[in-house]
Amino acid sequence: MKADVVLGSFYGDEGKGKIIDYLSQTADFAVRFSGGNNAGHSIEINGKKFAFHLVPSGILNKNTIAVIGNGVVVDPKVLLEEIKQLKDNGYDAKNLRISDKAHVIFPYHVQMDKLQEGLRGNQKIGTTNRGIGPTYCDKYERCGIRMGDFVNKRYEEQLRRNIEVKNNIFKTYGYETFDADKMLEEYNAYADILKEYVVDTVALLHEAIEQDKKILCEGAQATLLDIDFGSYPFVTSSSPTVGGVCTGTGIGAKYIGEVYGVLKAYSSKVGEGPYITEQDNEIGDQIRELGYEYGTTTKRPRRCGWLDLVALRYAVMINGLTGLAINHVDTIGKLDKIKLCVGYKKDGKVTMQYSTDIEEIAKCEPIYEEFEGNFGDISHIKNREDLPENAKKYLNRIEEVVKVPIKFIGTGAGRDCMIVC
Ligand code: IMP
């Protein structure tokens, strides 16, 4: 049995949760491999709402082991809140496992994130201010603290050194400094509670592979936010692409099975940066209202536009996608006419090459094909063949251009409004 993977194809907010919820119902193991509590996933079960940032949503299935892999950065306070949320709602966290190699986020990381963002002035990245970047910095600088050392109280010396160095920086910029003794007292208490969940997850997952267990790797963030392949510097500090599965779990490439790329039938983006297929006009406004494209936490309106198959092809290449999960097909079908970007025109030539270089991408113009909309209510449809002709034509063309089959089609807001192809 191989591990299947669900990833975001563009900038996040593609609706990974819906596919993950569906696939994790039959998974023996649900695994997070990158990022931290910069991600967000809400889920409603039997009328109860849960909001998770760290814990894989598979934890809500009694028979699924939820694993926080070594590639994740863990804020102990946030994790304890999520464990409490589970217990308060009659679930327990006995199926939770945390990698001994995952790195710990401390309050100085969160403050460093704010300091760095403040210094960027009008060139802000717009980070989530959760300390994600600074924790990965310490990991690569080799002064980070790993969960195994944390829960076994082998971190005092390193923590004191880190606080000394960081306090000097904070003093320089007039920020609050931290007291090592106080932090040790507070965090030792967290370590005691978390100890029971910390294990060697590499060994655990390999045992699972040997026993033919079903593993689902839940992506956070998305391809264009990847530290290497995204639109740097407007990216996160980890690898939310398929390579991150290997480095963030210890599962070797040959054990990876299906890699599903999640996308919407149109596109959206939060924040600055080039966006070739953006419709900064009535069409964009219409898509935003129909798809309710507003930030989940901030309610910030998202920029909206047509689906860009050049960018999707890039996600296909980087991740070796084996299947697509396309959400909001019902939403795009409410328009009379739909456009699909099937290539770019650059320096008078047609190209399918995506670039994350801002100057290069500015030279590109989208080439559109037009499709008929008005799909009607498709929310009850369970077979792709039963979709209206206009919807079929649109979906067929996407597959034809990017040469990857569509495996899931989102047909409405409800969790069960989905065609499994
Ligand atoms: P950071 O991950 O907090 O460092 O933020 C870096 C960039 O990634 C910012 O533009 C964030 O808005 C974006 N980002 C981080 N996590 C997510 C996510 O889960 N969905 C969408 N965008 C994200």
Short mmCIF file of C-alpha atoms and ligand atoms in Angstrom, two decimals:
data_model
loop_
_atom_site.label_atom_id
_atom_site.label_comp_id
_atom_site.label_asym_id
_atom_site.label_seq_id
_atom_site.Cartn_x
_atom_site.Cartn_y
_atom_site.Cartn_z
CA MET A 1 0.00 0.00 0.00
CA LYS A 2 1.35 3.43 -0.92
CA ALA A 3 0.77 6.78 0.76
CA ASP A 4 -1.64 9.12 -1.07
CA VAL A 5 -1.15 12.87 -0.95
CA VAL A 6 -3.50 15.87 -1.18
CA LEU A 7 -1.91 19.22 -2.13
CA GLY A 8 -3.03 22.75 -3.01
CA SER A 9 -2.27 23.62 -6.64
CA PHE A 10 -2.05 27.42 -6.42
CA TYR A 11 -2.09 29.83 -3.45
CA GLY A 12 -4.17 27.86 -0.95
CA ASP A 13 -7.89 28.24 -0.24
CA GLU A 14 -8.66 25.67 -2.96
CA GLY A 15 -10.83 23.58 -0.64
CA LYS A 16 -8.37 20.82 0.29
CA GLY A 17 -10.44 20.12 3.43
CA LYS A 18 -13.35 18.64 1.50
CA ILE A 19 -11.16 16.09 -0.31
CA ILE A 20 -9.12 15.37 2.82
CA ASP A 21 -12.30 14.73 4.83
CA TYR A 22 -13.54 12.33 2.19
CA LEU A 23 -10.27 10.40 1.85
CA SER A 24 -9.40 10.36 5.54
CA GLN A 25 -12.62 8.46 6.36
CA THR A 26 -10.95 5.29 5.11
CA ALA A 27 -7.36 6.15 6.06
CA ASP A 28 -5.54 4.24 8.79
CA PHE A 29 -3.08 7.12 9.13
CA ALA A 30 -3.64 10.84 8.40
CA VAL A 31 -0.34 12.73 8.30
CA ARG A 32 0.66 16.40 8.27
CA PHE A 33 4.11 16.88 6.75
CA SER A 34 4.81 20.62 6.56
CA GLY A 35 3.92 24.04 7.96
CA GLY A 36 2.39 24.64 11.35
CA ASN A 37 -0.53 26.56 12.77
CA ASN A 38 -0.39 28.94 9.78
CA ALA A 39 -2.82 26.47 8.18
CA GLY A 40 -6.50 26.27 9.06
CA HIS A 41 -9.13 23.66 8.54
CA SER A 42 -12.66 23.67 9.88
CA ILE A 43 -14.87 20.64 9.89
CA GLU A 44 -18.41 19.97 11.05
CA ILE A 45 -19.40 16.55 12.34
CA ASN A 46 -22.81 15.73 13.82
CA GLY A 47 -23.54 19.42 14.26
CA LYS A 48 -20.24 20.05 16.10
CA LYS A 49 -17.76 22.47 14.60
CA PHE A 50 -14.02 21.91 14.95
CA ALA A 51 -11.21 24.25 13.92
CA PHE A 52 -7.81 22.64 13.53
CA HIS A 53 -4.54 24.30 12.68
CA LEU A 54 -2.10 21.54 13.54
CA VAL A 55 -3.84 18.27 14.21
CA PRO A 56 -4.70 16.31 11.04
CA SER A 57 -8.48 16.29 10.64
CA GLY A 58 -8.40 12.49 10.42
CA ILE A 59 -8.25 12.51 14.25
CA LEU A 60 -12.06 12.66 14.23
CA ASN A 61 -12.23 9.12 12.83
CA LYS A 62 -11.99 6.65 15.68
CA ASN A 63 -9.80 4.25 13.73
CA THR A 64 -7.39 6.74 12.19
CA ILE A 65 -4.00 7.51 13.71
CA ALA A 66 -3.30 11.24 13.26
CA VAL A 67 0.39 12.01 12.79
CA ILE A 68 2.19 15.34 13.02
CA GLY A 69 5.29 14.61 10.96
CA ASN A 70 8.86 15.78 11.44
CA GLY A 71 8.48 18.50 8.78
CA VAL A 72 5.88 20.34 10.88
CA VAL A 73 6.65 23.11 13.37
CA VAL A 74 4.59 22.81 16.54
CA ASP A 75 3.37 25.53 18.87
CA PRO A 76 2.74 23.61 22.11
CA LYS A 77 0.08 26.05 23.31
CA VAL A 78 -1.91 25.76 20.09
CA LEU A 79 -1.61 22.00 20.13
CA LEU A 80 -2.84 21.81 23.72
CA GLU A 81 -5.84 23.97 22.79
CA GLU A 82 -6.69 21.58 19.97
CA ILE A 83 -6.37 18.57 22.27
CA LYS A 84 -8.68 20.36 24.73
CA GLN A 85 -11.15 21.11 21.93
CA LEU A 86 -11.27 17.40 21.13
CA LYS A 87 -11.75 16.36 24.76
CA ASP A 88 -14.43 19.04 25.38
CA ASN A 89 -16.41 17.59 22.48
CA GLY A 90 -16.30 14.00 23.64
CA TYR A 91 -13.37 12.91 21.48
CA ASP A 92 -10.03 11.94 22.88
CA ALA A 93 -6.57 12.45 21.49
CA LYS A 94 -5.27 8.95 22.10
CA ASN A 95 -4.77 8.49 18.34
CA LEU A 96 -2.45 11.48 18.10
CA ARG A 97 1.27 10.98 17.42
CA ILE A 98 3.85 13.74 17.18
CA SER A 99 7.24 13.25 15.60
CA ASP A 100 10.18 13.48 17.99
CA LYS A 101 11.92 15.39 15.17
CA ALA A 102 9.28 18.13 14.70
CA HIS A 103 10.53 21.54 15.82
CA VAL A 104 8.96 23.58 18.62
CA ILE A 105 7.69 27.15 18.17
CA PHE A 106 8.51 29.38 21.17
CA PRO A 107 7.19 32.89 21.91
CA TYR A 108 10.45 34.45 20.67
CA HIS A 109 9.76 32.97 17.22
CA VAL A 110 6.35 34.64 17.13
CA GLN A 111 7.85 37.96 18.17
CA MET A 112 10.69 37.62 15.62
CA ASP A 113 8.07 37.04 12.91
CA LYS A 114 6.39 40.33 13.87
CA LEU A 115 9.71 42.16 14.05
CA GLN A 116 10.76 40.98 10.57
CA GLU A 117 7.38 41.88 9.06
CA GLY A 118 7.58 45.33 10.66
CA LEU A 119 11.03 45.91 9.18
CA ARG A 120 9.79 45.04 5.69
CA GLY A 121 7.64 48.17 5.63
CA ASN A 122 5.60 48.25 2.43
CA GLN A 123 7.31 45.06 1.20
CA LYS A 124 5.54 42.92 3.78
CA ILE A 125 5.03 39.23 3.01
CA GLY A 126 1.79 39.25 4.97
CA THR A 127 2.82 36.30 7.17
CA THR A 128 0.37 34.83 9.63
CA ASN A 129 2.61 36.08 12.49
CA ARG A 130 2.64 32.63 14.06
CA GLY A 131 6.45 32.33 14.16
CA ILE A 132 6.61 29.85 11.29
CA GLY A 133 9.52 31.43 9.35
CA PRO A 134 11.75 32.06 12.40
CA THR A 135 11.22 28.47 13.68
CA TYR A 136 12.32 27.02 10.33
CA CYS A 137 15.27 29.48 10.39
CA ASP A 138 16.42 28.04 13.73
CA LYS A 139 15.94 24.50 12.42
CA TYR A 140 18.29 25.18 9.52
CA GLU A 141 20.65 27.24 11.69
CA ARG A 142 20.75 24.14 13.95
CA CYS A 143 19.73 25.95 17.09
CA GLY A 144 16.11 24.72 16.95
CA ILE A 145 14.54 22.56 19.67
CA ARG A 146 12.93 19.29 18.62
CA MET A 147 9.91 17.68 20.24
CA GLY A 148 11.93 14.68 21.47
CA ASP A 149 14.40 16.91 23.32
CA PHE A 150 11.58 19.16 24.50
CA VAL A 151 9.42 16.51 26.16
CA ASN A 152 12.47 14.78 27.64
CA LYS A 153 13.69 18.12 29.10
CA ARG A 154 16.97 18.11 27.19
CA TYR A 155 16.55 21.64 25.91
CA GLU A 156 17.37 24.04 28.74
CA GLU A 157 20.89 24.95 27.62
CA GLN A 158 19.79 25.54 24.00
CA LEU A 159 16.77 27.57 25.10
CA ARG A 160 18.89 29.82 27.33
CA ARG A 161 21.36 30.42 24.45
CA ASN A 162 18.54 31.18 22.02
CA ILE A 163 16.89 33.61 24.40
CA GLU A 164 20.19 35.41 25.01
CA VAL A 165 20.85 35.89 21.29
CA LYS A 166 17.29 36.87 20.46
CA ASN A 167 16.92 39.22 23.42
CA ASN A 168 19.89 41.20 22.08
CA ILE A 169 18.10 41.61 18.77
CA PHE A 170 14.81 42.50 20.47
CA LYS A 171 16.56 45.12 22.63
CA THR A 172 18.10 46.73 19.55
CA TYR A 173 14.67 47.19 18.00
CA GLY A 174 12.91 48.18 21.23
CA TYR A 175 10.89 44.96 21.54
CA GLU A 176 10.01 43.10 24.75
CA THR A 177 12.68 40.65 25.97
CA PHE A 178 12.08 37.14 27.37
CA ASP A 179 12.96 35.61 30.75
CA ALA A 180 14.48 32.14 30.33
CA ASP A 181 13.52 30.90 33.82
CA LYS A 182 9.88 31.87 33.38
CA MET A 183 9.72 30.34 29.93
CA LEU A 184 11.28 27.10 31.16
CA GLU A 185 8.77 26.84 33.96
CA GLU A 186 5.82 27.42 31.63
CA TYR A 187 7.07 25.20 28.81
CA ASN A 188 8.19 22.32 31.06
CA ALA A 189 4.56 22.02 32.11
CA TYR A 190 3.49 21.78 28.43
CA ALA A 191 6.24 19.22 27.80
CA ASP A 192 4.88 17.01 30.57
CA ILE A 193 1.42 16.93 29.00
CA LEU A 194 2.66 16.39 25.43
CA LYS A 195 5.18 13.65 26.27
CA GLU A 196 2.72 10.79 25.82
CA TYR A 197 2.12 11.74 22.17
CA VAL A 198 5.75 12.03 21.04
CA VAL A 199 7.18 9.04 19.18
CA ASP A 200 9.48 8.10 16.30
CA THR A 201 6.92 8.63 13.55
CA VAL A 202 9.36 7.54 10.83
CA ALA A 203 9.43 4.04 12.32
CA LEU A 204 5.66 4.16 12.88
CA LEU A 205 4.88 5.04 9.26
CA HIS A 206 7.26 2.46 7.84
CA GLU A 207 5.68 -0.22 9.97
CA ALA A 208 2.33 0.97 8.59
CA ILE A 209 3.59 0.67 5.01
CA GLU A 210 4.85 -2.86 5.70
CA GLN A 211 1.46 -3.78 7.15
CA ASP A 212 -0.35 -2.42 4.05
CA LYS A 213 -2.10 0.33 6.01
CA LYS A 214 -3.72 3.22 4.16
CA ILE A 215 -1.82 6.48 4.65
CA LEU A 216 -3.10 9.91 3.65
CA CYS A 217 -0.71 12.87 3.67
CA GLU A 218 -2.63 16.12 4.21
CA GLY A 219 -1.03 19.11 2.52
CA ALA A 220 -1.17 22.56 4.08
CA GLN A 221 -0.66 25.82 2.12
CA ALA A 222 -0.05 25.21 -1.60
CA THR A 223 2.35 24.93 -4.55
CA LEU A 224 2.86 28.65 -5.26
CA LEU A 225 3.62 29.22 -1.54
CA ASP A 226 6.50 26.70 -1.64
CA ILE A 227 9.80 28.08 -0.34
CA ASP A 228 11.61 26.93 -3.51
CA PHE A 229 8.97 26.78 -6.23
CA GLY A 230 6.59 29.54 -5.16
CA SER A 231 6.60 33.25 -5.87
CA TYR A 232 9.50 34.02 -3.50
CA PRO A 233 9.61 35.96 -1.20
CA PHE A 234 5.78 35.87 -0.98
CA VAL A 235 5.86 32.27 0.18
CA THR A 236 5.82 30.25 3.37
CA SER A 237 9.01 28.77 4.86
CA SER A 238 8.43 25.09 4.14
CA SER A 239 7.80 22.75 1.19
CA PRO A 240 4.04 22.20 0.78
CA THR A 241 4.82 20.41 -2.50
CA VAL A 242 5.32 16.66 -2.92
CA GLY A 243 9.03 16.78 -2.00
CA GLY A 244 7.93 17.95 1.43
CA VAL A 245 6.13 14.62 1.95
CA CYS A 246 9.44 12.72 1.78
CA THR A 247 11.45 15.15 3.92
CA GLY A 248 8.56 15.88 6.26
CA THR A 249 7.58 12.28 7.06
CA GLY A 250 10.50 10.04 6.12
CA ILE A 251 8.31 8.21 3.56
CA GLY A 252 10.55 7.48 0.56
CA ALA A 253 9.48 8.48 -2.97
CA LYS A 254 8.78 4.90 -4.02
CA TYR A 255 6.10 4.62 -1.33
CA ILE A 256 4.13 7.58 -2.63
CA GLY A 257 0.98 6.64 -4.54
CA GLU A 258 -1.67 9.07 -5.78
CA VAL A 259 -0.83 12.78 -5.64
CA TYR A 260 -4.04 14.81 -5.89
CA GLY A 261 -3.84 18.51 -6.78
CA VAL A 262 -6.79 20.53 -5.50
CA LEU A 263 -7.99 23.56 -7.45
CA LYS A 264 -11.10 25.64 -8.07
CA ALA A 265 -12.89 25.96 -11.41
CA TYR A 266 -11.74 29.61 -11.34
CA SER A 267 -8.83 31.21 -9.50
CA SER A 268 -8.37 33.45 -6.48
CA LYS A 269 -5.48 35.04 -4.63
CA VAL A 270 -4.93 36.93 -1.40
CA GLY A 271 -2.39 39.73 -1.20
CA GLU A 272 0.00 41.35 -3.62
CA GLY A 273 1.91 39.97 -6.60
CA PRO A 274 1.28 39.34 -10.29
CA TYR A 275 -1.91 37.50 -11.24
CA ILE A 276 -2.30 37.10 -14.98
CA THR A 277 -5.87 35.87 -15.19
CA GLU A 278 -7.23 38.29 -12.58
CA GLN A 279 -10.56 39.92 -13.45
CA ASP A 280 -10.39 43.24 -11.67
CA ASN A 281 -13.85 44.07 -12.99
CA GLU A 282 -17.50 43.01 -12.79
CA ILE A 283 -16.68 39.39 -13.64
CA GLY A 284 -14.19 39.18 -10.76
CA ASP A 285 -16.77 40.75 -8.44
CA GLN A 286 -19.38 38.25 -9.61
CA ILE A 287 -17.06 35.26 -9.01
CA ARG A 288 -16.18 36.63 -5.55
CA GLU A 289 -19.85 36.87 -4.56
CA LEU A 290 -20.89 33.54 -6.09
CA GLY A 291 -17.99 31.65 -4.51
CA TYR A 292 -17.95 33.74 -1.33
CA GLU A 293 -14.27 34.48 -1.83
CA TYR A 294 -13.46 36.27 1.42
CA GLY A 295 -10.67 35.34 3.85
CA THR A 296 -11.84 32.87 6.51
CA THR A 297 -10.28 34.74 9.41
CA THR A 298 -9.82 38.28 8.09
CA LYS A 299 -12.89 38.43 5.77
CA ARG A 300 -10.53 40.22 3.33
CA PRO A 301 -11.97 40.07 -0.22
CA ARG A 302 -9.89 37.75 -2.40
CA ARG A 303 -8.80 38.74 -5.89
CA CYS A 304 -10.67 36.57 -8.41
CA GLY A 305 -10.21 35.52 -12.03
CA TRP A 306 -10.26 32.74 -14.60
CA LEU A 307 -8.56 29.38 -14.19
CA ASP A 308 -4.97 29.49 -15.40
CA LEU A 309 -3.87 26.20 -16.97
CA VAL A 310 -0.28 27.38 -17.43
CA ALA A 311 0.01 27.76 -13.65
CA LEU A 312 -1.83 24.45 -13.16
CA ARG A 313 0.59 22.70 -15.51
CA TYR A 314 3.42 24.04 -13.33
CA ALA A 315 1.78 22.45 -10.25
CA VAL A 316 1.38 19.22 -12.25
CA MET A 317 5.10 19.23 -13.10
CA ILE A 318 6.44 20.14 -9.66
CA ASN A 319 4.26 17.64 -7.82
CA GLY A 320 3.88 14.89 -10.41
CA LEU A 321 0.13 15.15 -9.89
CA THR A 322 -1.71 11.94 -10.75
CA GLY A 323 -5.21 13.36 -10.30
CA LEU A 324 -7.09 16.63 -10.00
CA ALA A 325 -9.77 17.57 -7.50
CA ILE A 326 -11.71 20.50 -8.92
CA ASN A 327 -13.99 22.43 -6.59
CA HIS A 328 -16.64 25.09 -7.26
CA VAL A 329 -17.73 23.69 -10.63
CA ASP A 330 -21.28 24.69 -9.62
CA THR A 331 -20.07 28.24 -8.90
CA ILE A 332 -18.42 28.83 -12.27
CA GLY A 333 -21.46 27.24 -13.93
CA LYS A 334 -23.62 30.11 -12.70
CA LEU A 335 -21.98 32.46 -15.22
CA ASP A 336 -23.27 32.74 -18.80
CA LYS A 337 -19.80 32.57 -20.36
CA ILE A 338 -16.61 31.11 -18.88
CA LYS A 339 -13.06 31.76 -19.96
CA LEU A 340 -10.17 29.35 -19.54
CA CYS A 341 -6.53 30.39 -19.90
CA VAL A 342 -4.88 27.74 -22.10
CA GLY A 343 -1.53 29.45 -22.72
CA TYR A 344 0.41 32.71 -22.50
CA LYS A 345 1.61 35.00 -25.24
CA LYS A 346 5.11 36.25 -24.49
CA ASP A 347 7.33 38.28 -26.86
CA GLY A 348 4.94 37.45 -29.71
CA LYS A 349 5.18 33.66 -29.09
CA VAL A 350 2.81 31.20 -27.43
CA THR A 351 4.22 29.57 -24.32
CA MET A 352 3.05 27.11 -21.65
CA GLN A 353 5.95 27.99 -19.38
CA TYR A 354 5.02 29.44 -16.00
CA SER A 355 7.49 31.71 -14.25
CA THR A 356 7.61 32.87 -10.65
CA ASP A 357 9.85 35.75 -11.73
CA ILE A 358 7.79 38.92 -11.40
CA GLU A 359 9.39 40.64 -14.42
CA GLU A 360 9.03 37.59 -16.67
CA ILE A 361 5.41 37.02 -15.74
CA ALA A 362 4.63 40.70 -16.36
CA LYS A 363 5.54 40.16 -20.04
CA CYS A 364 2.89 37.46 -20.46
CA GLU A 365 -0.66 37.87 -21.75
CA PRO A 366 -3.28 35.16 -21.22
CA ILE A 367 -4.71 33.28 -24.19
CA TYR A 368 -8.35 32.43 -23.47
CA GLU A 369 -10.84 29.95 -24.83
CA GLU A 370 -14.51 30.65 -24.13
CA PHE A 371 -17.08 28.13 -22.86
CA GLU A 372 -20.81 28.23 -22.29
CA GLY A 373 -21.90 28.35 -18.65
CA ASN A 374 -25.38 28.00 -17.12
CA PHE A 375 -24.81 24.50 -15.76
CA GLY A 376 -27.94 24.70 -13.57
CA ASP A 377 -28.16 22.87 -10.23
CA ILE A 378 -25.59 20.06 -10.34
CA SER A 379 -25.35 19.49 -6.58
CA HIS A 380 -27.26 16.18 -6.66
CA ILE A 381 -25.26 14.63 -9.53
CA LYS A 382 -23.11 11.65 -8.56
CA ASN A 383 -21.80 10.53 -11.99
CA ARG A 384 -19.65 12.62 -14.26
CA GLU A 385 -21.58 11.37 -17.34
CA ASP A 386 -24.75 12.94 -15.91
CA LEU A 387 -23.29 16.45 -15.85
CA PRO A 388 -24.72 18.94 -18.38
CA GLU A 389 -22.86 19.08 -21.71
CA ASN A 390 -21.47 22.58 -21.00
CA ALA A 391 -19.84 21.40 -17.77
CA LYS A 392 -18.44 18.30 -19.48
CA LYS A 393 -16.87 20.39 -22.25
CA TYR A 394 -15.19 22.68 -19.74
CA LEU A 395 -13.82 19.84 -17.59
CA ASN A 396 -12.72 17.77 -20.60
CA ARG A 397 -10.71 20.69 -21.94
CA ILE A 398 -8.89 21.13 -18.60
CA GLU A 399 -7.85 17.47 -18.66
CA GLU A 400 -6.84 17.69 -22.31
CA VAL A 401 -4.49 20.64 -21.72
CA VAL A 402 -2.82 19.52 -18.48
CA LYS A 403 -3.00 15.77 -19.28
CA VAL A 404 -4.05 14.71 -15.79
CA PRO A 405 -7.40 13.05 -15.05
CA ILE A 406 -10.00 14.73 -12.86
CA LYS A 407 -10.74 12.42 -9.91
CA PHE A 408 -13.06 14.60 -7.79
CA ILE A 409 -15.60 17.23 -8.87
CA GLY A 410 -17.05 19.67 -6.33
CA THR A 411 -20.69 20.34 -7.19
CA GLY A 412 -21.93 22.41 -4.24
CA ALA A 413 -21.21 23.76 -0.79
CA GLY A 414 -22.26 20.64 1.15
CA ARG A 415 -19.58 18.14 2.10
CA ASP A 416 -21.37 15.42 0.15
CA CYS A 417 -21.75 17.56 -2.99
CA MET A 418 -18.97 15.79 -4.80
CA ILE A 419 -18.57 13.45 -7.76
CA VAL A 420 -15.93 10.79 -7.24
CA CYS A 421 -14.75 9.82 -10.72
P1 IMP B 1 3.75 32.32 6.96
O1 IMP B 1 3.54 30.93 6.50
O2 IMP B 1 2.96 32.69 8.18
O3 IMP B 1 5.20 32.67 7.10
O4 IMP B 1 3.18 33.30 5.80
C1 IMP B 1 3.80 33.36 4.53
C2 IMP B 1 2.77 33.49 3.43
O5 IMP B 1 2.05 32.27 3.27
C3 IMP B 1 1.71 34.56 3.67
O6 IMP B 1 1.37 35.16 2.42
C4 IMP B 1 0.53 33.78 4.21
O7 IMP B 1 -0.70 34.43 3.98
C5 IMP B 1 0.65 32.52 3.38
N1 IMP B 1 0.05 31.34 4.02
C6 IMP B 1 0.55 30.65 5.05
N2 IMP B 1 -0.26 29.63 5.37
C7 IMP B 1 -1.30 29.67 4.51
C8 IMP B 1 -2.45 28.82 4.30
O8 IMP B 1 -2.66 27.81 5.00
N3 IMP B 1 -3.30 29.20 3.29
C9 IMP B 1 -3.07 30.28 2.50
N4 IMP B 1 -2.00 31.07 2.65
C10 IMP B 1 -1.10 30.77 3.64
#
